[in-house]
Amino acid sequence: YIKEGEFGLKIEVNGTGTMPLDPNVLHPFVRVHIINMDTCMYLKKDRSDISAVYNKESCSQIDKSKVIHKESANYLLPFSTNFFDMRIKGQNQCSWKESFVVNQPASHLLKESTVLIFEILECNTSLIEKGSELVTRELFYPVAWAYLRPLGTAHIHMSRTRLQLYKFKMNQKENRKA
């Protein structure tokens, strides 16, 4: 889809430094969101008929009569790394070394209003089975998050960057509702 002379965007998720010990985190993964800060929504695709990250991108919606409608997504869907099993090395740091290519023109992705949100999440089955208030409504245990504005107000494109991780601070009871 990207025309000659245009570039796409390659996002590499390498790993973390040493993270605080947490008994609920055994095999975390990273989920990446590409957000338009002007609308606070996922960034719309340049062309909705073209897949951006995965081969077949679609959304399912349920109408009032409970009929499921499947259509192609007109925005950039979040994408995730594989799980990293922290028990293998016995250390509290992760190493994914995964790359994602976003099949959209770089001129569409790299704007002042674009921000990339990285979430480190855990799918802890014991917390899910207990019905713990520590898991989100999506049944993930939030570990940390980071953000990156690839083209900020200074118009500087960042190529290789270490991101600051922030611990999730939210009211878990409110998070489970909705």
Coordinates of C-alpha atoms in Angstrom, one line a residue:
Y1 CA 0.0 0.0 0.0
I2 CA 2.8 2.4 0.8
K3 CA 3.7 4.2 -2.5
E4 CA 7.3 4.6 -3.8
G5 CA 9.0 7.4 -1.9
E6 CA 6.8 7.0 1.2
F7 CA 7.9 5.2 4.4
G8 CA 6.0 3.2 6.9
L9 CA 6.7 3.0 10.6
K10 CA 8.6 0.2 12.3
I11 CA 8.1 -0.1 16.1
E12 CA 10.5 -2.3 18.0
V13 CA 9.7 -3.5 21.5
N14 CA 13.0 -4.6 23.0
G15 CA 12.6 -5.0 26.7
T16 CA 12.6 -3.5 30.2
G17 CA 15.3 -2.7 32.7
T18 CA 15.0 -4.1 36.2
M19 CA 11.3 -3.9 37.3
P20 CA 10.1 -4.0 40.9
L21 CA 9.4 -7.5 42.2
D22 CA 5.7 -8.4 41.9
P23 CA 4.4 -11.9 42.7
N24 CA 1.5 -11.4 40.2
V25 CA 3.8 -10.8 37.2
L26 CA 5.2 -14.0 35.6
H27 CA 4.7 -13.6 31.9
P28 CA 4.0 -10.1 30.8
F29 CA 3.4 -8.7 27.4
V30 CA 3.4 -5.3 25.8
R31 CA 0.3 -3.8 24.1
V32 CA 0.9 -0.7 21.8
H33 CA -1.8 1.9 21.1
I34 CA -1.4 4.7 18.5
I35 CA -3.6 7.6 19.6
N36 CA -4.6 10.9 18.1
M37 CA -4.3 13.4 21.0
D38 CA -6.7 15.9 19.4
T39 CA -9.6 13.4 19.5
C40 CA -8.3 11.1 22.3
M41 CA -9.2 8.2 20.1
Y42 CA -7.2 5.6 18.1
L43 CA -5.6 7.2 15.1
K44 CA -7.7 6.7 11.9
K45 CA -6.1 4.8 9.1
D46 CA -5.1 6.7 5.9
R47 CA -7.2 4.1 4.0
S48 CA -9.6 1.8 6.0
D49 CA -9.6 -0.9 3.3
I50 CA -5.9 -1.7 3.9
S51 CA -4.6 -3.7 6.9
A52 CA -2.1 -1.7 9.0
V53 CA -0.4 -4.3 11.2
Y54 CA -2.2 -7.6 10.9
N55 CA -3.3 -9.5 7.8
K56 CA -7.0 -9.4 8.5
E57 CA -8.1 -6.4 10.7
S58 CA -11.8 -6.2 11.5
C59 CA -14.1 -5.1 14.2
S60 CA -17.2 -6.8 15.4
Q61 CA -20.1 -4.7 16.7
I62 CA -23.3 -5.9 18.3
D63 CA -26.5 -4.0 17.6
K64 CA -29.6 -3.6 19.7
S65 CA -31.1 -6.8 18.4
K66 CA -27.9 -8.6 19.4
V67 CA -26.8 -9.3 15.8
I68 CA -23.0 -9.2 15.2
H69 CA -21.8 -7.1 12.4
K70 CA -18.2 -7.5 11.2
E71 CA -16.5 -4.7 9.3
S72 CA -13.0 -3.6 8.5
A73 CA -11.5 -1.3 11.1
N74 CA -11.1 2.3 10.0
Y75 CA -8.6 3.0 12.8
L76 CA -5.2 1.5 13.9
L77 CA -6.0 -1.4 16.2
P78 CA -3.8 -2.0 19.2
F79 CA -1.2 -4.7 18.8
S80 CA 0.8 -6.8 21.3
T81 CA 4.0 -8.7 21.8
N82 CA 4.1 -12.3 22.8
F83 CA 4.3 -13.2 26.5
F84 CA 7.7 -13.2 28.1
D85 CA 8.3 -15.9 30.7
M86 CA 10.2 -14.2 33.5
R87 CA 10.8 -17.6 35.2
I88 CA 13.2 -18.7 32.4
K89 CA 16.1 -16.4 33.4
G90 CA 14.9 -15.9 37.0
Q91 CA 15.3 -12.1 36.7
N92 CA 12.8 -9.3 37.0
Q93 CA 13.4 -7.8 33.6
C94 CA 11.9 -8.7 30.2
S95 CA 13.3 -9.1 26.7
W96 CA 10.8 -9.3 23.8
K97 CA 12.9 -8.0 20.8
E98 CA 9.8 -7.9 18.6
S99 CA 9.2 -5.6 15.6
F100 CA 6.0 -4.3 14.1
V101 CA 5.6 -2.6 10.8
V102 CA 2.7 -0.2 10.5
N103 CA 1.5 -0.2 6.9
Q104 CA 0.6 3.4 6.8
P105 CA 2.4 6.4 5.3
A106 CA 4.9 7.9 7.8
S107 CA 3.5 11.4 6.9
H108 CA 0.1 10.2 8.3
L109 CA 1.6 8.6 11.5
L110 CA 4.2 11.2 12.4
K111 CA 2.3 14.2 13.4
E112 CA 2.4 16.5 16.5
S113 CA -0.9 15.0 17.6
T114 CA 0.2 11.4 17.5
V115 CA 1.2 9.6 20.7
L116 CA 2.2 5.9 21.2
I117 CA 1.1 4.3 24.4
F118 CA 2.9 1.2 25.6
E119 CA 1.2 -0.9 28.3
I120 CA 2.9 -3.8 30.1
L121 CA 0.1 -6.2 31.1
E122 CA -0.1 -9.6 32.7
C123 CA -2.7 -12.3 32.2
N124 CA -2.6 -13.9 35.6
T125 CA -5.1 -16.8 35.7
S126 CA -5.0 -17.1 39.5
L127 CA -6.2 -13.5 39.9
I128 CA -8.9 -14.0 37.3
E129 CA -10.1 -17.2 39.0
K130 CA -10.3 -15.4 42.3
G131 CA -12.2 -12.5 40.8
S132 CA -9.6 -10.2 42.1
E133 CA -10.1 -6.4 42.0
L134 CA -6.5 -6.1 40.7
V135 CA -7.5 -7.1 37.2
T136 CA -9.1 -4.8 34.7
R137 CA -12.4 -5.4 33.0
E138 CA -10.4 -7.0 30.1
L139 CA -9.0 -9.4 32.8
F140 CA -5.5 -8.1 32.6
Y141 CA -3.3 -7.2 35.5
P142 CA -1.8 -3.8 34.6
V143 CA 1.9 -3.6 35.4
A144 CA 3.3 -0.4 33.9
W145 CA 2.9 2.1 31.0
A146 CA 5.0 4.5 28.9
Y147 CA 4.3 6.9 26.1
L148 CA 6.2 8.3 23.2
R149 CA 5.5 11.3 21.0
P150 CA 7.5 10.4 17.9
L151 CA 7.2 13.9 16.5
G152 CA 6.6 16.5 19.2
T153 CA 6.3 20.3 19.0
A154 CA 10.0 20.6 18.4
H155 CA 9.6 18.5 15.1
I156 CA 12.3 16.1 16.1
H157 CA 11.9 12.5 15.1
M158 CA 13.2 10.1 17.7
S159 CA 14.7 6.9 16.3
R160 CA 16.1 4.9 19.2
T161 CA 14.6 5.8 22.6
R162 CA 14.4 4.4 26.1
L163 CA 11.1 5.1 27.6
Q164 CA 10.3 5.9 31.2
L165 CA 7.9 3.3 32.7
Y166 CA 5.2 4.4 35.1
K167 CA 3.3 2.2 37.5
F168 CA -0.4 2.1 36.9
K169 CA -2.2 4.1 39.6
M170 CA -5.9 3.7 39.3
N171 CA -8.9 2.7 41.4
Q172 CA -9.3 -0.9 40.6
K173 CA -12.9 -1.1 41.8
E174 CA -13.9 1.6 39.3
N175 CA -11.9 -0.1 36.6
R176 CA -13.9 -3.3 36.9
K177 CA -17.2 -1.5 36.3
A178 CA -18.2 -0.2 32.9

